[in-house]
Amino acid sequence: MSYATRLVNNALERQLKPFSYIIDNSFFTQEDVGFICNYCSNLPLREGGLFNNESNYSERKVKLSFIDRKDHLNAWIYDKMNTLIGYYNDNNFGFDLTGYDYMQYAEYTPSCHQNYHMDMNFALDTNYLSDTLRKLTVVLLLNEPGVDFTGGNFMLNLSSQERAERVPLQRGSVVLFPSFLIHRVMPVESGIRKTLVVWPIGPKFR
């Protein structure tokens, strides 16, 4: 991945928790989010469980689509996401990143959820871990909690499940955290929760 120019507004609102997670509430404008929502509304969705050959949805129930950079209409989304990731990785995480292949759009309707998990998968072979290890998870929330949906809280397990922390997100918020942190999406109670997720990858940690 070649980073876009890292231009960041000095008035950028953000919350930093060293070695845990970062929230950015203003890098993606409301106009940006509206465009992304409209773009994603035309994508074909599949049940999330089908991607893992699951026979039931007890661990994850969600509808997904994957966005690559073949469409010129989404190129600016990649460029802007690259700028955000480059800035926070350079200034906070310092991970060795090589890029990412796609963005994932997700819709959580009532009862949809995802149980505690980590995005860095240690169960695969060594070559996978050497070449394409997920190092960061980046989640952009595309609609407003309490207005467009209820429930669906995003939880990060920073020490134990009993002390899991609810990450305060609003429409347009981006949360960035190391992919080895355990996290979950609580069941949605009403409406539709919409997100765009990216997993920058890189060689194994040294």
PDB file of C-alpha atoms in Angstrom:
ATOM      1  CA  MET A   1       0.000   0.000   0.000  1.00  0.00           C
ATOM      2  CA  SER A   2       1.307   3.421  -0.870  1.00  0.00           C
ATOM      3  CA  TYR A   3      -0.010   5.962   1.583  1.00  0.00           C
ATOM      4  CA  ALA A   4      -1.872   8.995   0.376  1.00  0.00           C
ATOM      5  CA  THR A   5      -0.590  12.379   1.525  1.00  0.00           C
ATOM      6  CA  ARG A   6      -1.115  12.447   5.267  1.00  0.00           C
ATOM      7  CA  LEU A   7      -3.039  15.684   5.634  1.00  0.00           C
ATOM      8  CA  VAL A   8      -4.875  15.827   8.947  1.00  0.00           C
ATOM      9  CA  ASN A   9      -6.919  18.718  10.268  1.00  0.00           C
ATOM     10  CA  ASN A  10      -5.291  20.158  13.389  1.00  0.00           C
ATOM     11  CA  ALA A  11      -8.725  20.388  15.004  1.00  0.00           C
ATOM     12  CA  LEU A  12      -9.284  16.646  14.499  1.00  0.00           C
ATOM     13  CA  GLU A  13     -11.276  15.282  17.434  1.00  0.00           C
ATOM     14  CA  ARG A  14      -9.852  12.034  18.695  1.00  0.00           C
ATOM     15  CA  GLN A  15      -9.519   9.927  21.788  1.00  0.00           C
ATOM     16  CA  LEU A  16      -6.288   8.032  22.387  1.00  0.00           C
ATOM     17  CA  LYS A  17      -5.896   5.128  24.767  1.00  0.00           C
ATOM     18  CA  PRO A  18      -2.257   3.972  24.504  1.00  0.00           C
ATOM     19  CA  PHE A  19      -1.875   0.348  23.460  1.00  0.00           C
ATOM     20  CA  SER A  20      -5.621  -0.139  23.238  1.00  0.00           C
ATOM     21  CA  TYR A  21      -7.757   1.839  20.793  1.00  0.00           C
ATOM     22  CA  ILE A  22      -8.269   5.182  19.104  1.00  0.00           C
ATOM     23  CA  ILE A  23     -11.544   6.874  18.178  1.00  0.00           C
ATOM     24  CA  ASP A  24     -11.687   9.514  15.462  1.00  0.00           C
ATOM     25  CA  ASN A  25     -15.003  11.341  15.211  1.00  0.00           C
ATOM     26  CA  SER A  26     -14.403  13.841  12.436  1.00  0.00           C
ATOM     27  CA  PHE A  27     -12.034  12.607   9.716  1.00  0.00           C
ATOM     28  CA  PHE A  28     -14.923  11.228   7.642  1.00  0.00           C
ATOM     29  CA  THR A  29     -17.461  14.019   7.145  1.00  0.00           C
ATOM     30  CA  GLN A  30     -21.196  13.462   7.275  1.00  0.00           C
ATOM     31  CA  GLU A  31     -21.243  13.976   3.490  1.00  0.00           C
ATOM     32  CA  ASP A  32     -18.581  11.263   3.131  1.00  0.00           C
ATOM     33  CA  VAL A  33     -20.636   8.886   5.246  1.00  0.00           C
ATOM     34  CA  GLY A  34     -23.790   9.627   3.248  1.00  0.00           C
ATOM     35  CA  PHE A  35     -21.998   8.832  -0.021  1.00  0.00           C
ATOM     36  CA  ILE A  36     -20.587   5.588   1.378  1.00  0.00           C
ATOM     37  CA  CYS A  37     -24.023   4.527   2.657  1.00  0.00           C
ATOM     38  CA  ASN A  38     -25.605   5.187  -0.742  1.00  0.00           C
ATOM     39  CA  TYR A  39     -22.784   3.363  -2.537  1.00  0.00           C
ATOM     40  CA  CYS A  40     -23.026   0.334  -0.247  1.00  0.00           C
ATOM     41  CA  SER A  41     -26.832   0.171  -0.488  1.00  0.00           C
ATOM     42  CA  ASN A  42     -26.371  -1.164  -4.041  1.00  0.00           C
ATOM     43  CA  LEU A  43     -23.995  -3.969  -3.069  1.00  0.00           C
ATOM     44  CA  PRO A  44     -25.166  -7.613  -3.062  1.00  0.00           C
ATOM     45  CA  LEU A  45     -25.202  -8.994   0.481  1.00  0.00           C
ATOM     46  CA  ARG A  46     -24.587 -12.519   1.714  1.00  0.00           C
ATOM     47  CA  GLU A  47     -25.142 -14.079   5.102  1.00  0.00           C
ATOM     48  CA  GLY A  48     -21.916 -13.767   7.060  1.00  0.00           C
ATOM     49  CA  GLY A  49     -21.956 -17.376   8.147  1.00  0.00           C
ATOM     50  CA  LEU A  50     -21.717 -18.557   4.532  1.00  0.00           C
ATOM     51  CA  PHE A  51     -18.174 -17.189   4.272  1.00  0.00           C
ATOM     52  CA  ASN A  52     -17.024 -19.530   7.058  1.00  0.00           C
ATOM     53  CA  ASN A  53     -19.104 -22.541   5.970  1.00  0.00           C
ATOM     54  CA  GLU A  54     -20.961 -22.354   9.269  1.00  0.00           C
ATOM     55  CA  SER A  55     -24.056 -24.484   9.757  1.00  0.00           C
ATOM     56  CA  ASN A  56     -25.562 -22.039  12.261  1.00  0.00           C
ATOM     57  CA  TYR A  57     -25.186 -18.392  13.215  1.00  0.00           C
ATOM     58  CA  SER A  58     -24.631 -18.689  16.960  1.00  0.00           C
ATOM     59  CA  GLU A  59     -21.169 -17.093  16.711  1.00  0.00           C
ATOM     60  CA  ARG A  60     -21.843 -14.564  13.953  1.00  0.00           C
ATOM     61  CA  LYS A  61     -25.023 -13.417  12.277  1.00  0.00           C
ATOM     62  CA  VAL A  62     -24.575 -10.536   9.840  1.00  0.00           C
ATOM     63  CA  LYS A  63     -24.951  -9.699   6.157  1.00  0.00           C
ATOM     64  CA  LEU A  64     -21.726  -8.826   4.332  1.00  0.00           C
ATOM     65  CA  SER A  65     -20.288  -7.579   1.078  1.00  0.00           C
ATOM     66  CA  PHE A  66     -16.677  -6.972   0.065  1.00  0.00           C
ATOM     67  CA  ILE A  67     -15.480  -3.908  -1.831  1.00  0.00           C
ATOM     68  CA  ASP A  68     -12.312  -3.945  -3.928  1.00  0.00           C
ATOM     69  CA  ARG A  69     -10.817  -0.962  -5.732  1.00  0.00           C
ATOM     70  CA  LYS A  70     -11.950  -1.808  -9.252  1.00  0.00           C
ATOM     71  CA  ASP A  71     -14.735   0.772  -9.220  1.00  0.00           C
ATOM     72  CA  HIS A  72     -13.478   4.330  -9.755  1.00  0.00           C
ATOM     73  CA  LEU A  73     -16.381   5.574  -7.619  1.00  0.00           C
ATOM     74  CA  ASN A  74     -14.830   4.122  -4.448  1.00  0.00           C
ATOM     75  CA  ALA A  75     -11.179   5.063  -5.097  1.00  0.00           C
ATOM     76  CA  TRP A  76     -11.453   8.170  -2.906  1.00  0.00           C
ATOM     77  CA  ILE A  77     -12.718   6.029  -0.001  1.00  0.00           C
ATOM     78  CA  TYR A  78      -9.548   3.924  -0.200  1.00  0.00           C
ATOM     79  CA  ASP A  79      -7.392   7.049  -0.442  1.00  0.00           C
ATOM     80  CA  LYS A  80      -9.031   8.657   2.571  1.00  0.00           C
ATOM     81  CA  MET A  81      -8.890   5.447   4.601  1.00  0.00           C
ATOM     82  CA  ASN A  82      -5.180   5.109   3.712  1.00  0.00           C
ATOM     83  CA  THR A  83      -4.557   8.634   4.994  1.00  0.00           C
ATOM     84  CA  LEU A  84      -6.296   7.886   8.285  1.00  0.00           C
ATOM     85  CA  ILE A  85      -4.514   4.557   8.794  1.00  0.00           C
ATOM     86  CA  GLY A  86      -1.130   6.010   7.835  1.00  0.00           C
ATOM     87  CA  TYR A  87      -1.495   8.922  10.248  1.00  0.00           C
ATOM     88  CA  TYR A  88      -2.506   6.899  13.302  1.00  0.00           C
ATOM     89  CA  ASN A  89      -0.104   4.062  12.585  1.00  0.00           C
ATOM     90  CA  ASP A  90       2.811   6.483  12.228  1.00  0.00           C
ATOM     91  CA  ASN A  91       1.893   8.427  15.348  1.00  0.00           C
ATOM     92  CA  ASN A  92       0.520   5.733  17.653  1.00  0.00           C
ATOM     93  CA  PHE A  93       0.787   2.058  16.709  1.00  0.00           C
ATOM     94  CA  GLY A  94       4.029   1.913  14.715  1.00  0.00           C
ATOM     95  CA  PHE A  95       3.179  -1.409  13.066  1.00  0.00           C
ATOM     96  CA  ASP A  96       4.918  -2.687   9.925  1.00  0.00           C
ATOM     97  CA  LEU A  97       2.020  -2.584   7.440  1.00  0.00           C
ATOM     98  CA  THR A  98       1.988  -3.640   3.797  1.00  0.00           C
ATOM     99  CA  GLY A  99      -1.615  -2.793   2.830  1.00  0.00           C
ATOM    100  CA  TYR A 100      -5.019  -4.419   2.587  1.00  0.00           C
ATOM    101  CA  ASP A 101      -6.949  -6.036  -0.247  1.00  0.00           C
ATOM    102  CA  TYR A 102     -10.544  -5.003   0.367  1.00  0.00           C
ATOM    103  CA  MET A 103     -13.064  -3.260   2.601  1.00  0.00           C
ATOM    104  CA  GLN A 104     -15.962  -5.132   4.193  1.00  0.00           C
ATOM    105  CA  TYR A 105     -19.454  -3.631   4.362  1.00  0.00           C
ATOM    106  CA  ALA A 106     -21.718  -5.145   7.026  1.00  0.00           C
ATOM    107  CA  GLU A 107     -25.382  -4.803   7.957  1.00  0.00           C
ATOM    108  CA  TYR A 108     -26.652  -5.964  11.344  1.00  0.00           C
ATOM    109  CA  THR A 109     -30.454  -6.312  11.436  1.00  0.00           C
ATOM    110  CA  PRO A 110     -32.412  -7.263  14.603  1.00  0.00           C
ATOM    111  CA  SER A 111     -30.823 -10.246  16.414  1.00  0.00           C
ATOM    112  CA  CYS A 112     -27.661  -9.967  14.302  1.00  0.00           C
ATOM    113  CA  HIS A 113     -24.457 -10.025  16.357  1.00  0.00           C
ATOM    114  CA  GLN A 114     -20.882 -11.241  16.522  1.00  0.00           C
ATOM    115  CA  ASN A 115     -19.515 -12.989  19.602  1.00  0.00           C
ATOM    116  CA  TYR A 116     -16.117 -12.295  21.168  1.00  0.00           C
ATOM    117  CA  HIS A 117     -13.283 -12.971  18.745  1.00  0.00           C
ATOM    118  CA  MET A 118      -9.986 -11.581  17.525  1.00  0.00           C
ATOM    119  CA  ASP A 119      -9.293 -10.667  13.905  1.00  0.00           C
ATOM    120  CA  MET A 120      -5.705 -11.948  14.007  1.00  0.00           C
ATOM    121  CA  ASN A 121      -5.980 -15.661  13.303  1.00  0.00           C
ATOM    122  CA  PHE A 122      -3.236 -17.775  14.870  1.00  0.00           C
ATOM    123  CA  ALA A 123      -4.771 -21.069  13.766  1.00  0.00           C
ATOM    124  CA  LEU A 124      -3.598 -20.892  10.147  1.00  0.00           C
ATOM    125  CA  ASP A 125      -0.275 -22.001   8.707  1.00  0.00           C
ATOM    126  CA  THR A 126       3.062 -20.235   9.194  1.00  0.00           C
ATOM    127  CA  ASN A 127       3.216 -18.840   5.669  1.00  0.00           C
ATOM    128  CA  TYR A 128      -0.109 -17.087   6.224  1.00  0.00           C
ATOM    129  CA  LEU A 129       1.152 -15.573   9.467  1.00  0.00           C
ATOM    130  CA  SER A 130       4.365 -14.407   7.787  1.00  0.00           C
ATOM    131  CA  ASP A 131       2.794 -12.822   4.740  1.00  0.00           C
ATOM    132  CA  THR A 132      -0.724 -11.630   5.540  1.00  0.00           C
ATOM    133  CA  LEU A 133      -1.093 -11.195   9.282  1.00  0.00           C
ATOM    134  CA  ARG A 134      -3.875  -8.804  10.213  1.00  0.00           C
ATOM    135  CA  LYS A 135      -2.370  -6.164  12.489  1.00  0.00           C
ATOM    136  CA  LEU A 136      -4.962  -3.398  12.704  1.00  0.00           C
ATOM    137  CA  THR A 137      -8.742  -3.421  12.694  1.00  0.00           C
ATOM    138  CA  VAL A 138     -10.430  -0.233  11.470  1.00  0.00           C
ATOM    139  CA  VAL A 139     -14.210   0.143  11.834  1.00  0.00           C
ATOM    140  CA  LEU A 140     -16.214   3.065  10.398  1.00  0.00           C
ATOM    141  CA  LEU A 141     -19.763   3.353  11.765  1.00  0.00           C
ATOM    142  CA  LEU A 142     -22.098   4.491   8.988  1.00  0.00           C
ATOM    143  CA  ASN A 143     -25.286   5.336  10.899  1.00  0.00           C
ATOM    144  CA  GLU A 144     -26.428   6.749  14.237  1.00  0.00           C
ATOM    145  CA  PRO A 145     -26.905   4.607  17.371  1.00  0.00           C
ATOM    146  CA  GLY A 146     -30.218   5.248  19.095  1.00  0.00           C
ATOM    147  CA  VAL A 147     -31.654   6.774  15.905  1.00  0.00           C
ATOM    148  CA  ASP A 148     -31.055   4.327  13.058  1.00  0.00           C
ATOM    149  CA  PHE A 149     -30.685   1.293  15.315  1.00  0.00           C
ATOM    150  CA  THR A 150     -30.752   0.218  18.944  1.00  0.00           C
ATOM    151  CA  GLY A 151     -28.487  -2.324  20.614  1.00  0.00           C
ATOM    152  CA  GLY A 152     -25.441  -3.391  18.608  1.00  0.00           C
ATOM    153  CA  ASN A 153     -22.933  -1.960  21.079  1.00  0.00           C
ATOM    154  CA  PHE A 154     -19.296  -2.475  20.116  1.00  0.00           C
ATOM    155  CA  MET A 155     -17.363  -4.018  23.007  1.00  0.00           C
ATOM    156  CA  LEU A 156     -13.595  -4.328  23.454  1.00  0.00           C
ATOM    157  CA  ASN A 157     -12.140  -6.813  25.930  1.00  0.00           C
ATOM    158  CA  LEU A 158      -9.112  -4.962  27.286  1.00  0.00           C
ATOM    159  CA  SER A 159      -8.577  -7.250  30.302  1.00  0.00           C
ATOM    160  CA  SER A 160     -11.518  -9.636  30.792  1.00  0.00           C
ATOM    161  CA  GLN A 161     -15.024 -10.176  29.478  1.00  0.00           C
ATOM    162  CA  GLU A 162     -16.433  -9.002  32.804  1.00  0.00           C
ATOM    163  CA  ARG A 163     -14.613  -5.686  32.335  1.00  0.00           C
ATOM    164  CA  ALA A 164     -15.194  -5.314  28.610  1.00  0.00           C
ATOM    165  CA  GLU A 165     -15.502  -1.687  27.565  1.00  0.00           C
ATOM    166  CA  ARG A 166     -18.266  -0.271  25.388  1.00  0.00           C
ATOM    167  CA  VAL A 167     -16.647   1.823  22.669  1.00  0.00           C
ATOM    168  CA  PRO A 168     -18.644   5.076  22.287  1.00  0.00           C
ATOM    169  CA  LEU A 169     -19.304   5.489  18.568  1.00  0.00           C
ATOM    170  CA  GLN A 170     -21.508   7.821  16.556  1.00  0.00           C
ATOM    171  CA  ARG A 171     -22.288   8.173  12.854  1.00  0.00           C
ATOM    172  CA  GLY A 172     -18.939   8.791  11.137  1.00  0.00           C
ATOM    173  CA  SER A 173     -16.784   7.540  14.030  1.00  0.00           C
ATOM    174  CA  VAL A 174     -13.778   5.382  13.232  1.00  0.00           C
ATOM    175  CA  VAL A 175     -12.270   3.075  15.843  1.00  0.00           C
ATOM    176  CA  LEU A 176      -8.768   1.672  15.259  1.00  0.00           C
ATOM    177  CA  PHE A 177      -7.243  -1.058  17.432  1.00  0.00           C
ATOM    178  CA  PRO A 178      -4.701  -3.903  17.211  1.00  0.00           C
ATOM    179  CA  SER A 179      -6.292  -6.973  15.650  1.00  0.00           C
ATOM    180  CA  PHE A 180      -5.187  -9.150  18.564  1.00  0.00           C
ATOM    181  CA  LEU A 181      -7.685  -7.412  20.888  1.00  0.00           C
ATOM    182  CA  ILE A 182     -10.810  -9.471  21.565  1.00  0.00           C
ATOM    183  CA  HIS A 183     -14.046  -7.695  20.650  1.00  0.00           C
ATOM    184  CA  ARG A 184     -17.709  -8.261  19.863  1.00  0.00           C
ATOM    185  CA  VAL A 185     -20.877  -6.676  18.482  1.00  0.00           C
ATOM    186  CA  MET A 186     -23.855  -7.004  20.831  1.00  0.00           C
ATOM    187  CA  PRO A 187     -27.169  -8.091  19.289  1.00  0.00           C
ATOM    188  CA  VAL A 188     -29.041  -5.380  17.423  1.00  0.00           C
ATOM    189  CA  GLU A 189     -32.503  -4.822  18.878  1.00  0.00           C
ATOM    190  CA  SER A 190     -34.109  -2.693  16.150  1.00  0.00           C
ATOM    191  CA  GLY A 191     -33.158  -0.974  12.907  1.00  0.00           C
ATOM    192  CA  ILE A 192     -29.988  -1.702  10.916  1.00  0.00           C
ATOM    193  CA  ARG A 193     -26.421  -1.152  12.115  1.00  0.00           C
ATOM    194  CA  LYS A 194     -24.073  -0.432   9.170  1.00  0.00           C
ATOM    195  CA  THR A 195     -20.266  -0.509   9.194  1.00  0.00           C
ATOM    196  CA  LEU A 196     -17.263  -0.446   6.891  1.00  0.00           C
ATOM    197  CA  VAL A 197     -14.272  -2.470   8.118  1.00  0.00           C
ATOM    198  CA  VAL A 198     -10.638  -2.663   6.966  1.00  0.00           C
ATOM    199  CA  TRP A 199      -7.850  -4.971   8.184  1.00  0.00           C
ATOM    200  CA  PRO A 200      -4.368  -3.618   7.280  1.00  0.00           C
ATOM    201  CA  ILE A 201      -1.876  -6.486   7.144  1.00  0.00           C
ATOM    202  CA  GLY A 202       1.860  -6.924   7.501  1.00  0.00           C
ATOM    203  CA  PRO A 203       4.622  -9.422   8.383  1.00  0.00           C
ATOM    204  CA  LYS A 204       4.490 -11.189  11.738  1.00  0.00           C
ATOM    205  CA  PHE A 205       5.406  -9.247  14.860  1.00  0.00           C
ATOM    206  CA  ARG A 206       9.047  -9.405  15.910  1.00  0.00           C
TER     207      ARG A 206
END
